[in-house]
mmCIF file of C-alpha atoms and ligand atoms in Angstrom:
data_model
loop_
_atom_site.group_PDB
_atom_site.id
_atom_site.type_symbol
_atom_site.label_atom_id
_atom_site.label_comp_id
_atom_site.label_asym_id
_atom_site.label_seq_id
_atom_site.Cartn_x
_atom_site.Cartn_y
_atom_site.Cartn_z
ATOM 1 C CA UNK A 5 91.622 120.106 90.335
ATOM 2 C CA UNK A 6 93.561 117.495 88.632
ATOM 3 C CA UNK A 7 93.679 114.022 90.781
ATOM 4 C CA UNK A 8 97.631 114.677 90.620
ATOM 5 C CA UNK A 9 97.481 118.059 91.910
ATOM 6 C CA UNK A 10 95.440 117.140 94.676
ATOM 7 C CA UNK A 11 97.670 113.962 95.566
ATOM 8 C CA UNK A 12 100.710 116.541 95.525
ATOM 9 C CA UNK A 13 98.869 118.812 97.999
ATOM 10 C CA UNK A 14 98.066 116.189 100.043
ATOM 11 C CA UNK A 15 101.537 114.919 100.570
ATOM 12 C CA UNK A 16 103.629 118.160 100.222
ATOM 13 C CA UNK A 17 101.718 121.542 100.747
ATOM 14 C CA UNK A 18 103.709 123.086 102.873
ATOM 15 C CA UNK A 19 101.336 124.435 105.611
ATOM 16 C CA UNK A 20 99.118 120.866 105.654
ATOM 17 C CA UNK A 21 100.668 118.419 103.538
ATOM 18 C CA UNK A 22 101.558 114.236 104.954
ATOM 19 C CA UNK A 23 105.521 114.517 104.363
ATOM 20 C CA UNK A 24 105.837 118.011 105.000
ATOM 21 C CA UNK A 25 104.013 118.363 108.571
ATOM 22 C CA UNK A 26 106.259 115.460 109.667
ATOM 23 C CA UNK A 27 104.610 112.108 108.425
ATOM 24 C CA UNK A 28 107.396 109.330 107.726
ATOM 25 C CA UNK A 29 108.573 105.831 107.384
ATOM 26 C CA UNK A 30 109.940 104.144 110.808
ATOM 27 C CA UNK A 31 108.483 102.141 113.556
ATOM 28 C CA UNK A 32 107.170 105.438 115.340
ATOM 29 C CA UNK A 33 106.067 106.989 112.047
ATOM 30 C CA UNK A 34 103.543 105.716 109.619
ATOM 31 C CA UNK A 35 104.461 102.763 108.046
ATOM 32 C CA UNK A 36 107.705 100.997 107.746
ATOM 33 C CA UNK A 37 110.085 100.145 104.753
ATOM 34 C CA UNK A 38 113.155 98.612 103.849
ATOM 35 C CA UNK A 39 115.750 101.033 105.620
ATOM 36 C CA UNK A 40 113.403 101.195 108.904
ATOM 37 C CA UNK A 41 113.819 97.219 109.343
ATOM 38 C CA UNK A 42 116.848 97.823 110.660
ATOM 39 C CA UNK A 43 120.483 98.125 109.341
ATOM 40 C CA UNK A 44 121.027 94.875 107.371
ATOM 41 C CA UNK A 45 119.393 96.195 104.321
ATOM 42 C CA UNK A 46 121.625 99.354 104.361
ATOM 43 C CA UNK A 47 124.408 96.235 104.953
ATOM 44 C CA UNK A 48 123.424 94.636 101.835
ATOM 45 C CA UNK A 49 123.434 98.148 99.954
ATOM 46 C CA UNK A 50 127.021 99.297 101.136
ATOM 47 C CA UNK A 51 127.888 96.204 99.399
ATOM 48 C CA UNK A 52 126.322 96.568 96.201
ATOM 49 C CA UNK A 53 127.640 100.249 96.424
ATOM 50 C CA UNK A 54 131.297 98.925 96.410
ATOM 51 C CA UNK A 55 130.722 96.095 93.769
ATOM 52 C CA UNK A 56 129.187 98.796 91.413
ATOM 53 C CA UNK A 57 132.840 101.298 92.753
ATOM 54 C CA UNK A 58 135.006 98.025 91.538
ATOM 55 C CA UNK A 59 133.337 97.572 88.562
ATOM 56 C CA UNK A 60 134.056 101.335 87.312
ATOM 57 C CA UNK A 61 137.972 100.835 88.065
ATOM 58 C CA UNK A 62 137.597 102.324 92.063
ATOM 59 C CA UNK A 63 137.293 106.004 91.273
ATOM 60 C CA UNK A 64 138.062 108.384 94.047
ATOM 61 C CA UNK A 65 135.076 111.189 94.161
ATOM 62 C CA UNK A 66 132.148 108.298 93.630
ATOM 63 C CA UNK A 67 129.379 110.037 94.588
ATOM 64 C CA UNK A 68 126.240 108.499 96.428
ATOM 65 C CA UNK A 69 123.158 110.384 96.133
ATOM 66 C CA UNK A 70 119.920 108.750 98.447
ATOM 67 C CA UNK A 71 116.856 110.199 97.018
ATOM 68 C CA UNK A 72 113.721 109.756 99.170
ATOM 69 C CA UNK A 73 116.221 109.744 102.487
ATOM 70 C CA UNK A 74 113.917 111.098 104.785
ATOM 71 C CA UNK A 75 115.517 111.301 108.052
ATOM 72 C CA UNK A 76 118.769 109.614 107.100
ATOM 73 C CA UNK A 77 117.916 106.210 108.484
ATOM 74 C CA UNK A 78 119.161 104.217 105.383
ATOM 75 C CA UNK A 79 122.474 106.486 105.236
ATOM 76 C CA UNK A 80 122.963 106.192 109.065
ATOM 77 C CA UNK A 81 123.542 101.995 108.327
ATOM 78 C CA UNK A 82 124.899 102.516 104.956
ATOM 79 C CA UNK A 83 127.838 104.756 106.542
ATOM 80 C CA UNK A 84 127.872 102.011 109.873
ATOM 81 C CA UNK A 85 128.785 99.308 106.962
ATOM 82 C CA UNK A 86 131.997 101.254 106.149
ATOM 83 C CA UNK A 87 131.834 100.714 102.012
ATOM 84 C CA UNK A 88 135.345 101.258 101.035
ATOM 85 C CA UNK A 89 133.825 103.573 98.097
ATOM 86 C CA UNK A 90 133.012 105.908 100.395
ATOM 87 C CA UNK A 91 136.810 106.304 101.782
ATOM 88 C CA UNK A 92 137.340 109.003 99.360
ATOM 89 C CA UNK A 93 133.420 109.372 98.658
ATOM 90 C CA UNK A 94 130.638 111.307 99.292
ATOM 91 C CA UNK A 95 127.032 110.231 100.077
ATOM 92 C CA UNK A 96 124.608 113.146 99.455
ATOM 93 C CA UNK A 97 120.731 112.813 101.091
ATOM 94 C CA UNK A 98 117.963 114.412 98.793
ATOM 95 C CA UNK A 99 114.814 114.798 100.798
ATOM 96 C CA UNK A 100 112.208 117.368 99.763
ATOM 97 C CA UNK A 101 110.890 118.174 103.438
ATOM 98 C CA UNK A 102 112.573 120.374 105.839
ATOM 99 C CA UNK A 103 111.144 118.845 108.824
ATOM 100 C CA UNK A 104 112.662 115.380 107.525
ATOM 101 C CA UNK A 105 116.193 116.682 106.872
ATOM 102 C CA UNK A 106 116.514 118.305 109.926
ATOM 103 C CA UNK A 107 116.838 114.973 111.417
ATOM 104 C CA UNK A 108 119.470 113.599 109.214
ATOM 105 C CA UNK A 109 122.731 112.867 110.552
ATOM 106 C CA UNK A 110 125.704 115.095 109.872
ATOM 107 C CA UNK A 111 129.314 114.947 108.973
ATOM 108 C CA UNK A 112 131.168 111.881 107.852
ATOM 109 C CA UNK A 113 131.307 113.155 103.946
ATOM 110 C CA UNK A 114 127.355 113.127 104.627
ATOM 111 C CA UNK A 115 125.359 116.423 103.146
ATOM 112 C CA UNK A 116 121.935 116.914 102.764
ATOM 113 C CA UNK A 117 120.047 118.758 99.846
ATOM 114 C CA UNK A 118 116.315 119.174 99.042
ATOM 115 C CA UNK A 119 116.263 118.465 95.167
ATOM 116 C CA UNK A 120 118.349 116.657 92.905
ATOM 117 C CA UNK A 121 118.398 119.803 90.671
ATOM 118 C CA UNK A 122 120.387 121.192 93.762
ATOM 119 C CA UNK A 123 123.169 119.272 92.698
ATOM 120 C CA UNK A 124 126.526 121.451 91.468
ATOM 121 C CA UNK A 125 126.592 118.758 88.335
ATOM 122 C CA UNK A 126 127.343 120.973 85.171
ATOM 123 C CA UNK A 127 126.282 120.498 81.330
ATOM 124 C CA UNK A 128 128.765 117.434 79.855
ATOM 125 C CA UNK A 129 130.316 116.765 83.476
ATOM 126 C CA UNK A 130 128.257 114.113 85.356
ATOM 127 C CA UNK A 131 128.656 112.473 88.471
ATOM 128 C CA UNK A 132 130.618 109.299 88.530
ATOM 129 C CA UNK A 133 128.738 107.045 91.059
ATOM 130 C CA UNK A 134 124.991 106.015 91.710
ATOM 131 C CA UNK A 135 121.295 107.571 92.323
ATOM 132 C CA UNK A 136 119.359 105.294 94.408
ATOM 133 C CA UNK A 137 115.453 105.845 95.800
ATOM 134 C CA UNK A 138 113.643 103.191 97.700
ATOM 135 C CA UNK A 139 110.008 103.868 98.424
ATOM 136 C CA UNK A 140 110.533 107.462 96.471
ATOM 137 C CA UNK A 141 108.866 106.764 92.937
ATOM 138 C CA UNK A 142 105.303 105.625 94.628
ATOM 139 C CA UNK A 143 104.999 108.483 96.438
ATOM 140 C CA UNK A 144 105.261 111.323 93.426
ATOM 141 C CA UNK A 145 102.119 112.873 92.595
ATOM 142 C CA UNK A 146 100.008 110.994 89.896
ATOM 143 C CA UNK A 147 97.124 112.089 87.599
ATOM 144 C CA UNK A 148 94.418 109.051 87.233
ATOM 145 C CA UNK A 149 92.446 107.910 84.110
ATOM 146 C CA UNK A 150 88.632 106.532 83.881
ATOM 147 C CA UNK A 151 87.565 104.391 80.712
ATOM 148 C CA UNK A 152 84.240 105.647 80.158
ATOM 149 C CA UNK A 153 82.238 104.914 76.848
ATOM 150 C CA UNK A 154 85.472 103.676 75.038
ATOM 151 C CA UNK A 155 87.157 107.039 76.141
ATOM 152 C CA UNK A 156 89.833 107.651 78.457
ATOM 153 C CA UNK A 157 88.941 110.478 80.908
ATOM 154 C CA UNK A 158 90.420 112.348 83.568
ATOM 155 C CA UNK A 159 89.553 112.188 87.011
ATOM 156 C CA UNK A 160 89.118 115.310 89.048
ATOM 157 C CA UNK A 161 88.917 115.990 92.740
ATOM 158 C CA UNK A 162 86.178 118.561 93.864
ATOM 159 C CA UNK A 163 84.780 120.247 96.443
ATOM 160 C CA UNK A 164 81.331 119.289 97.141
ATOM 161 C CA UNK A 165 79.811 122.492 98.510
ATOM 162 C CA UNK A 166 76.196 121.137 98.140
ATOM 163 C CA UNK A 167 77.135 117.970 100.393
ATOM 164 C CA UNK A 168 76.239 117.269 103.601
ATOM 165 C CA UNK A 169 78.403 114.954 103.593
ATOM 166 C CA UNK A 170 81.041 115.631 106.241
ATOM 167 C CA UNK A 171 83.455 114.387 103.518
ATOM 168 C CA UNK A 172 83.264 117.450 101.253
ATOM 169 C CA UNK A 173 85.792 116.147 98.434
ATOM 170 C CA UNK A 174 84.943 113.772 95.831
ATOM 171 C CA UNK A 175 86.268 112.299 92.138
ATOM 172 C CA UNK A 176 84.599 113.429 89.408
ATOM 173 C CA UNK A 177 85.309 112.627 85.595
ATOM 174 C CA UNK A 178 86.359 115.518 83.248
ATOM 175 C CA UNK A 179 87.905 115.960 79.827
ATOM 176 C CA UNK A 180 89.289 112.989 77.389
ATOM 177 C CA UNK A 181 93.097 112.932 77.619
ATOM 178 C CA UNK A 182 95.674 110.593 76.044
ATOM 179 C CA UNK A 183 97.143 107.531 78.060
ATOM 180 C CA UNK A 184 100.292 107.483 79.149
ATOM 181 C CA UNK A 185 100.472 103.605 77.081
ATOM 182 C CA UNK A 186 98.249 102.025 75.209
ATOM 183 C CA UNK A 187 95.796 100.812 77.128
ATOM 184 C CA UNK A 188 92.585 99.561 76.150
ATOM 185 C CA UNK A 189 89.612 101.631 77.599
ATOM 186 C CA UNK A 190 87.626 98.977 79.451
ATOM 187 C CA UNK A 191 84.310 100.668 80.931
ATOM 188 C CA UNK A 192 84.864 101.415 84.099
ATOM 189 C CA UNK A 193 88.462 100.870 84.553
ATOM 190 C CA UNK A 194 91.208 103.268 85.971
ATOM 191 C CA UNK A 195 95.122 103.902 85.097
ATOM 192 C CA UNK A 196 97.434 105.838 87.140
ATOM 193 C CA UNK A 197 99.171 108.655 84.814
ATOM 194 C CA UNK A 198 103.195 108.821 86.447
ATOM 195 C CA UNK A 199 104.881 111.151 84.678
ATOM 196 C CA UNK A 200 106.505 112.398 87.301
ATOM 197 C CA UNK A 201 108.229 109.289 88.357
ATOM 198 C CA UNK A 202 109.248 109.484 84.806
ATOM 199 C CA UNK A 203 110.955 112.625 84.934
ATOM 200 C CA UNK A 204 112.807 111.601 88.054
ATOM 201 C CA UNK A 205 114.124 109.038 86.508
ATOM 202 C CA UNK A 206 115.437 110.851 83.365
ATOM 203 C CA UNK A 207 116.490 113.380 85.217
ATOM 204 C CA UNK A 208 118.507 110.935 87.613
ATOM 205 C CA UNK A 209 120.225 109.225 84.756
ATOM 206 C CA UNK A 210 121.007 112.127 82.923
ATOM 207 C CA UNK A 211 123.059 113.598 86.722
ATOM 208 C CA UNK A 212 126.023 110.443 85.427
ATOM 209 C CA UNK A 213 128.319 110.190 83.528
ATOM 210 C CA UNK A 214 129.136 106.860 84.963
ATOM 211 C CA UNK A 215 127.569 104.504 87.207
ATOM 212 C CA UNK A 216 123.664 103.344 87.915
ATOM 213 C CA UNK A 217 120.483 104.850 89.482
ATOM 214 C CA UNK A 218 118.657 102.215 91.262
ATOM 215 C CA UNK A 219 114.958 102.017 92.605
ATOM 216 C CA UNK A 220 112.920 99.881 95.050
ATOM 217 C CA UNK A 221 109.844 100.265 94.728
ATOM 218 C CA UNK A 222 106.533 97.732 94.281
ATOM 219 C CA UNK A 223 105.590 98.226 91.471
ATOM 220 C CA UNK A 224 103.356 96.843 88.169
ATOM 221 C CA UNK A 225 102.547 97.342 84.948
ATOM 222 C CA UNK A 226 99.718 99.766 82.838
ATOM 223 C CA UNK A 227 97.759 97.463 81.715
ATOM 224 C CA UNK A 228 97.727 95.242 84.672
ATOM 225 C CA UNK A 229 96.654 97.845 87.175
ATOM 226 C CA UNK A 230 94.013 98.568 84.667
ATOM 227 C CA UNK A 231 92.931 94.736 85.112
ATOM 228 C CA UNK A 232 92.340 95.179 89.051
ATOM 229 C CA UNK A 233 90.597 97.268 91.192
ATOM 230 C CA UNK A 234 91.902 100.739 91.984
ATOM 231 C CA UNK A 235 91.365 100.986 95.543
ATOM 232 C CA UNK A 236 93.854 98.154 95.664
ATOM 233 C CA UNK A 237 96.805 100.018 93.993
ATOM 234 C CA UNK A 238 95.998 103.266 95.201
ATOM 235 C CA UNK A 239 96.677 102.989 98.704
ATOM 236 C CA UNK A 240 96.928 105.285 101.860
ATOM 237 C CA UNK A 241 98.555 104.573 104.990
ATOM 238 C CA UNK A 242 98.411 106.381 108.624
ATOM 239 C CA UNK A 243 99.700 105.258 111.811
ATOM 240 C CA UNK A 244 100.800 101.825 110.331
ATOM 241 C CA UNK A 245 97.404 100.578 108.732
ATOM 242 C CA UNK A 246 95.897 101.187 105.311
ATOM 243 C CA UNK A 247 93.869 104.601 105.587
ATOM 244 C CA UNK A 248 90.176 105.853 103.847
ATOM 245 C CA UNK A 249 89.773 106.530 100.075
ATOM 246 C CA UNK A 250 92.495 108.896 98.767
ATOM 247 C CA UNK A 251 89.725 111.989 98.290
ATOM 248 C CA UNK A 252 89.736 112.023 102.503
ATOM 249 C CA UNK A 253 92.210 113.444 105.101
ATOM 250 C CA UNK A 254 93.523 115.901 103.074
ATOM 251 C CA UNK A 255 97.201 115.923 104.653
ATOM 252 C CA UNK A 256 96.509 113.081 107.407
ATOM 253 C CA UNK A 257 97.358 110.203 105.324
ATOM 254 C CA UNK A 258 100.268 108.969 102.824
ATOM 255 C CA UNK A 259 98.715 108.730 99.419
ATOM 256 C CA UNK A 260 100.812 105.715 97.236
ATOM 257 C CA UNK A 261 100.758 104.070 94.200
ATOM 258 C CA UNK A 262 101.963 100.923 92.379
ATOM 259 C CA UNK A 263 104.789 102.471 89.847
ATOM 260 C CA UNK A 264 103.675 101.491 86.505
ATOM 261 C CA UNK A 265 107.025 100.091 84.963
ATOM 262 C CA UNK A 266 106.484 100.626 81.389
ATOM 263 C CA UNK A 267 106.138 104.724 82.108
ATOM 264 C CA UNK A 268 109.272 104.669 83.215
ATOM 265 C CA UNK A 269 112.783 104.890 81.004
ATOM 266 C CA UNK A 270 113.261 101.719 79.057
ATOM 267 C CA UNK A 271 116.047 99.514 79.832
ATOM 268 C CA UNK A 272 116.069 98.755 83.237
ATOM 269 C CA UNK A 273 117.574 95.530 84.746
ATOM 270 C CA UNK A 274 115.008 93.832 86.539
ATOM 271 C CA UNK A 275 114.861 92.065 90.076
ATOM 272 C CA UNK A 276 112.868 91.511 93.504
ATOM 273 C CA UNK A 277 114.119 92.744 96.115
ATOM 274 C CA UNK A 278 114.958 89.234 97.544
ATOM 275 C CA UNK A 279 117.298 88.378 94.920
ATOM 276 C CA UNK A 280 118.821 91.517 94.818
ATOM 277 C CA UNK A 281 119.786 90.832 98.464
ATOM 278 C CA UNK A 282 120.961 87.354 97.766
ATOM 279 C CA UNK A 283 123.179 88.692 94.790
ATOM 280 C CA UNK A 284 124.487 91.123 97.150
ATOM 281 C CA UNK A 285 125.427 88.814 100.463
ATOM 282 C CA UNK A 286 122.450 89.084 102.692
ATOM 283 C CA UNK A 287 123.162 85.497 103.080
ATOM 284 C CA UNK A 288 126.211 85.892 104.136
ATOM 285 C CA UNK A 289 125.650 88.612 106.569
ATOM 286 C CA UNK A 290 122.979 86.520 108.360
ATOM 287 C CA UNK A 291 125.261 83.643 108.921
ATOM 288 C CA UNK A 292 127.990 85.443 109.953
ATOM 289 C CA UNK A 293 124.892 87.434 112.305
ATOM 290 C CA UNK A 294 124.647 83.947 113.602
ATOM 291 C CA UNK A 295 127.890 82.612 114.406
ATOM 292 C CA UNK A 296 128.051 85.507 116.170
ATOM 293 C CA UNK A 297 124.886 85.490 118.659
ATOM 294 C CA UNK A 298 125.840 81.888 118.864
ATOM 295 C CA UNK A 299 129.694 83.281 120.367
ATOM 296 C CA UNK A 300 127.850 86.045 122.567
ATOM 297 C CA UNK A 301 124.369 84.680 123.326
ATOM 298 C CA UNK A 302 125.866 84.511 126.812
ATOM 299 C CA UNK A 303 127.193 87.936 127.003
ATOM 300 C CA UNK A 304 123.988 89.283 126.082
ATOM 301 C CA UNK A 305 125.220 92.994 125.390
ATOM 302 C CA UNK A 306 124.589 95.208 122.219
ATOM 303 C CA UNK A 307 126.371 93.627 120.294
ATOM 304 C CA UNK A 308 125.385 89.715 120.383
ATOM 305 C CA UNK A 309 121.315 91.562 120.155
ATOM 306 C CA UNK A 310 122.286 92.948 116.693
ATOM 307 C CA UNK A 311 123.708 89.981 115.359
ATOM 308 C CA UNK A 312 120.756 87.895 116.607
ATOM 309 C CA UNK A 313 118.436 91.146 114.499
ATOM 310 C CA UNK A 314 119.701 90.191 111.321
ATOM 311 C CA UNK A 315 117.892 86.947 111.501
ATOM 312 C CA UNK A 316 114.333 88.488 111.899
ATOM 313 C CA UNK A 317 115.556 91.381 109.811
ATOM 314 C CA UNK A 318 116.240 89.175 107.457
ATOM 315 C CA UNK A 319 112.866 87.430 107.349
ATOM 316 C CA UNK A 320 111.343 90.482 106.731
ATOM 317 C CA UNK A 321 113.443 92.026 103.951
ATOM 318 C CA UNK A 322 113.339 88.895 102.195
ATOM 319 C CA UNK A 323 109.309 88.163 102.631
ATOM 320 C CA UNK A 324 107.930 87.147 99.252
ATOM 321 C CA UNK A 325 104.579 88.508 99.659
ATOM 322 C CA UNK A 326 105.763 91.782 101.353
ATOM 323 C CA UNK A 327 109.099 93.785 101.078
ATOM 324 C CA UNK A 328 111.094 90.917 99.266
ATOM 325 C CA UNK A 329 108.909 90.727 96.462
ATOM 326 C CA UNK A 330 109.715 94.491 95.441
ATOM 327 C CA UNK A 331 110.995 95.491 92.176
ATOM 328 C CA UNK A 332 114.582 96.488 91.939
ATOM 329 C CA UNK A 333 115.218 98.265 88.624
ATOM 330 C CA UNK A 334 118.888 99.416 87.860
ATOM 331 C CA UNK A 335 119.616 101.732 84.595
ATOM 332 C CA UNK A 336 123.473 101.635 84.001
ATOM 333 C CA UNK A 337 124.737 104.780 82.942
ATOM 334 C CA UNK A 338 128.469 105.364 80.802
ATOM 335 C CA UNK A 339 130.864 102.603 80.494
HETATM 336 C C1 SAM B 18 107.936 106.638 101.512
HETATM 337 S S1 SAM B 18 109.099 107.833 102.033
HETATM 338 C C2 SAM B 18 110.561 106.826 101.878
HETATM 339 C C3 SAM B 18 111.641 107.227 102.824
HETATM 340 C C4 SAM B 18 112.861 106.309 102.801
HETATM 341 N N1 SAM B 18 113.471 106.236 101.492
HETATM 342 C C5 SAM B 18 112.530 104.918 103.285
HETATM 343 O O1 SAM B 18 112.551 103.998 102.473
HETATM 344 O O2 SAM B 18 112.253 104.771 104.498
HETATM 345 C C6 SAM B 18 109.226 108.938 100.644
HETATM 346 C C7 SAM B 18 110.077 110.157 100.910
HETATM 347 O O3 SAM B 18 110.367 110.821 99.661
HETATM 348 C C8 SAM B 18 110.413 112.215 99.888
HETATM 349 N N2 SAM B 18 110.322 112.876 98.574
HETATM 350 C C9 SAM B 18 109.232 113.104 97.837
HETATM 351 N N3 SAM B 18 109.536 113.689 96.662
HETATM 352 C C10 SAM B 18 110.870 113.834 96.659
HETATM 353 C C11 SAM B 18 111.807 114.341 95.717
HETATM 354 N N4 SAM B 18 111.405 114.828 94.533
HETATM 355 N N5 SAM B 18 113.112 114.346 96.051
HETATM 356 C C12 SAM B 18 113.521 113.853 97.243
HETATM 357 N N6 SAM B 18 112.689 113.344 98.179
HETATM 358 C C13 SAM B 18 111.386 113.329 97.890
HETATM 359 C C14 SAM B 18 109.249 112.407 100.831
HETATM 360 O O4 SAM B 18 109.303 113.657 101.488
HETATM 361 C C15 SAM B 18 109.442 111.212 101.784
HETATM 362 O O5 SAM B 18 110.302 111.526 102.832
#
C-alpha cells in the first residue's frame, strides 16, 4: 500500500489505529505539546483571539474553531482566560476520534464536532472568526518519495510473508510519481508528499469570510528535509520517547512528520512560536504570575502554585530548541 495509506491506518483505523484506540498528547498520554504545558499558552492564545476580534471591528458571532483539540485541554484554558470575543462567541472543538471527544468539556458556548466539513457554513456565507490547529498538520497522513537513479519513486509498505522476521512490514520502492516541488532527485534521498495538510488548509481558509486560520506546528521546508536524514523527520513517539521505524507497531505508536512549508497555501505570515508569545503578552502574564507567588508564596494554596507555574511553563513554551522554536503560520482571510 501507499506509505500514506499505511501512516493513516496506523493513526486512525478505527478498530487499531494510535488516535483512535485512545493515544494522545498530555502528561499521562504519549507525548506532550503546547496546550498540555499547562494553561499559559491557552493564556497567550485567548489574547491573540481578542486582538484578532478588535481588529475586525468586535463582531458578535466570532466563531473559534480548535482543530486537532483532542480532549479539550487547550479550550478548557482558553475559556479559563475569559477572551471578551467569546462573550457573544462560540468556540467549536474539531477532533476526528470519538474516544478523544468524549472527554472534552461541555457547555459554556463550547461544542464539539468531528470534521471541519461538519460545519453548518454555507456557499458565499463564511464564518467570521479564526481556524487554529497546533500539533494537527504533522500528524495527517503523508505519502513519501525515494530519489533513485535520477527518478523520484514512491515508497510502499508491504507485507513480508516470506520473512522471518518478527517484523513482517517493510518499505519498498514502486512506481515514478511527480514531486509535490521541485526537488532535485539526489540518490538516495527521501521527501515527504503532504497533500493532505494542504487540503486542510484550503479547506480551513476557504470556512471565512473574515478572520485568520493559524497553525503551530514544527515544521521545514522540501528541499531541506530532502538534505537530512529521514529517520530524523519522520518520527514516532509512544509513552513519551521517540518509538521504532514507522513500518513497526502498526497502531502502538504516533507516526509524525516535519510539515513541509512550501506544500502548503502561499502567503502565510511567518513566526516561532516564542515570538508569537512575546507579541501576544506571555511576558506579561509571567510577571504578573510573579508578583503574584511573590504576594501568596506564604499562603501556599491553589492559587499562589499557578502563578508560580507560569514561570516553568513559561520556560518550556518559550524553549528555542524545543516548543518555542515552532513555526506559527497565520493566513488572513477577508478584510
Ligand atoms: C498531536 S495531537 C494534538 C492535540 C492537541 N492539539 C495538542 O496540541 O495537544 C493531533 C490530534 O489531531 C486529531 N486529528 C487528526 N486529523 C484530524 C482532522 N482532520 N480534524 C480534526 N482532528 C484531527 C487527532 O485525532 C489528534 O487528537
Amino acid at each position: 500500500m501507499p506509505f500514506e495509506a499505511w501512516v493513516e491506518a496506523c493513526l486512525y483505523d478505527p478498530d487499531g489505529g494510535f488516535y483512535a484506540t485512545g493515544g494522545s498528547a498530555g502528561r499521562r498520554g504519549d507525548f506532550l505539546t503546547s496546550p498540555e504545558v499547562g494553561p499559559l499558552f491557552g493564556a497567550v492564545v485567548a489574547r491573540w483571539l481578542d486582538d484578532r476580534w478588535e481588529a475586525l471591528g468586535r463582531p458578535s458571532g466570532f466563531t473559534v474553531v480548535e482543530a486537532a483539540a483532542g480532549v479539550g485541554t487547550l479550550a478548557r484554558s482558553v475559556r479559563s482566560a475569559l477572551p471578551a470575543c467569546l462573550e457573544a462567541g462560540r468556540y467549536v472543538m474539531v477532533e476526528r476520534c470519538a474516544v478523544l471527544r468524549k472527554a472534552q468539556p461541555t457547555g459554556d458556548g463550547l461544542s464539539s464536532l468531528p470534521g471541519l466539513e461538519d460545519l453548518p457554513v454555507r456557499e458565499g456565507d463564511g464564518l467570521v472568526g479564526v481556524v487554529m490547529a497546533n500539533e494537527l498538520l504533522d500528524n495527517l497522513a503523508f505519502g513519501l518519495l525515494e530519489a533513485v537513479d535520477g527518478v523520484w519513486r514512491e515508497v510502499l509498505v508491504e507485507l513480508a510473508t516470506d520473512s522471518v522476521d518478527p517484523q513482517p512490514f517493510r518499505e519498498v520502492i514502486g512506481d515514478a510519481a511527480h514531486p509535490p516541488v521541485g526537488v532535485d532527485p539526489l540518490q538516495g534521498s527521501r521527501i515527504p508528499v503532504q497533500a493532505g495538510a494542504g487540503r486542510w488548509v484550503d479547506d480551513a481558509r476557504a470556512l471565512l469570510s473574515a478572520g485568520s486560520v493559524l497553525v503551530i506546528d514544527y515544521a521545514s521546508t522540501t528541499a531541506a528535509l530532502a538534505g537530512r536524514p529521514p529517520g530524523e523527520w519522520v518520527r514516532t513517539y509512544r509513552d513519551h520517547q521517540r518509538g521504532g521505524p514507522a513500518v513497526s507497531a502498526p497502531g502502538a505508536q504516533d507516526v509524525t512528520v516535519e510539515v513541509a512549508v512550501d506544500q502548503l497555501a502561499a502567503g502565510a505570515d511567518f513566526n516561532t512560536q516564542a515570538s508569537f508569545l512575546r507579541a501576544n503578552g506571555i511576558d506579561d502574564l509571567v510577571a504578573e504570575g510573579r508578583r503574584r507567588w511573590a504576594e501568596r508564596a506564604g499562603v501556599g494554596d491553589l492559587a499562589a502554585l499557578r502563578a508560580r507555574s507560569r514561570i516553568t511553563e513559561a520556560e518550556a513554551l518559550l524553549d528555542p530548541a524545543g516548543l518555542g522554536g515552532f513555526t506559527v503560520l497565520e493566513w488572513r482571510v477577508g478584510p
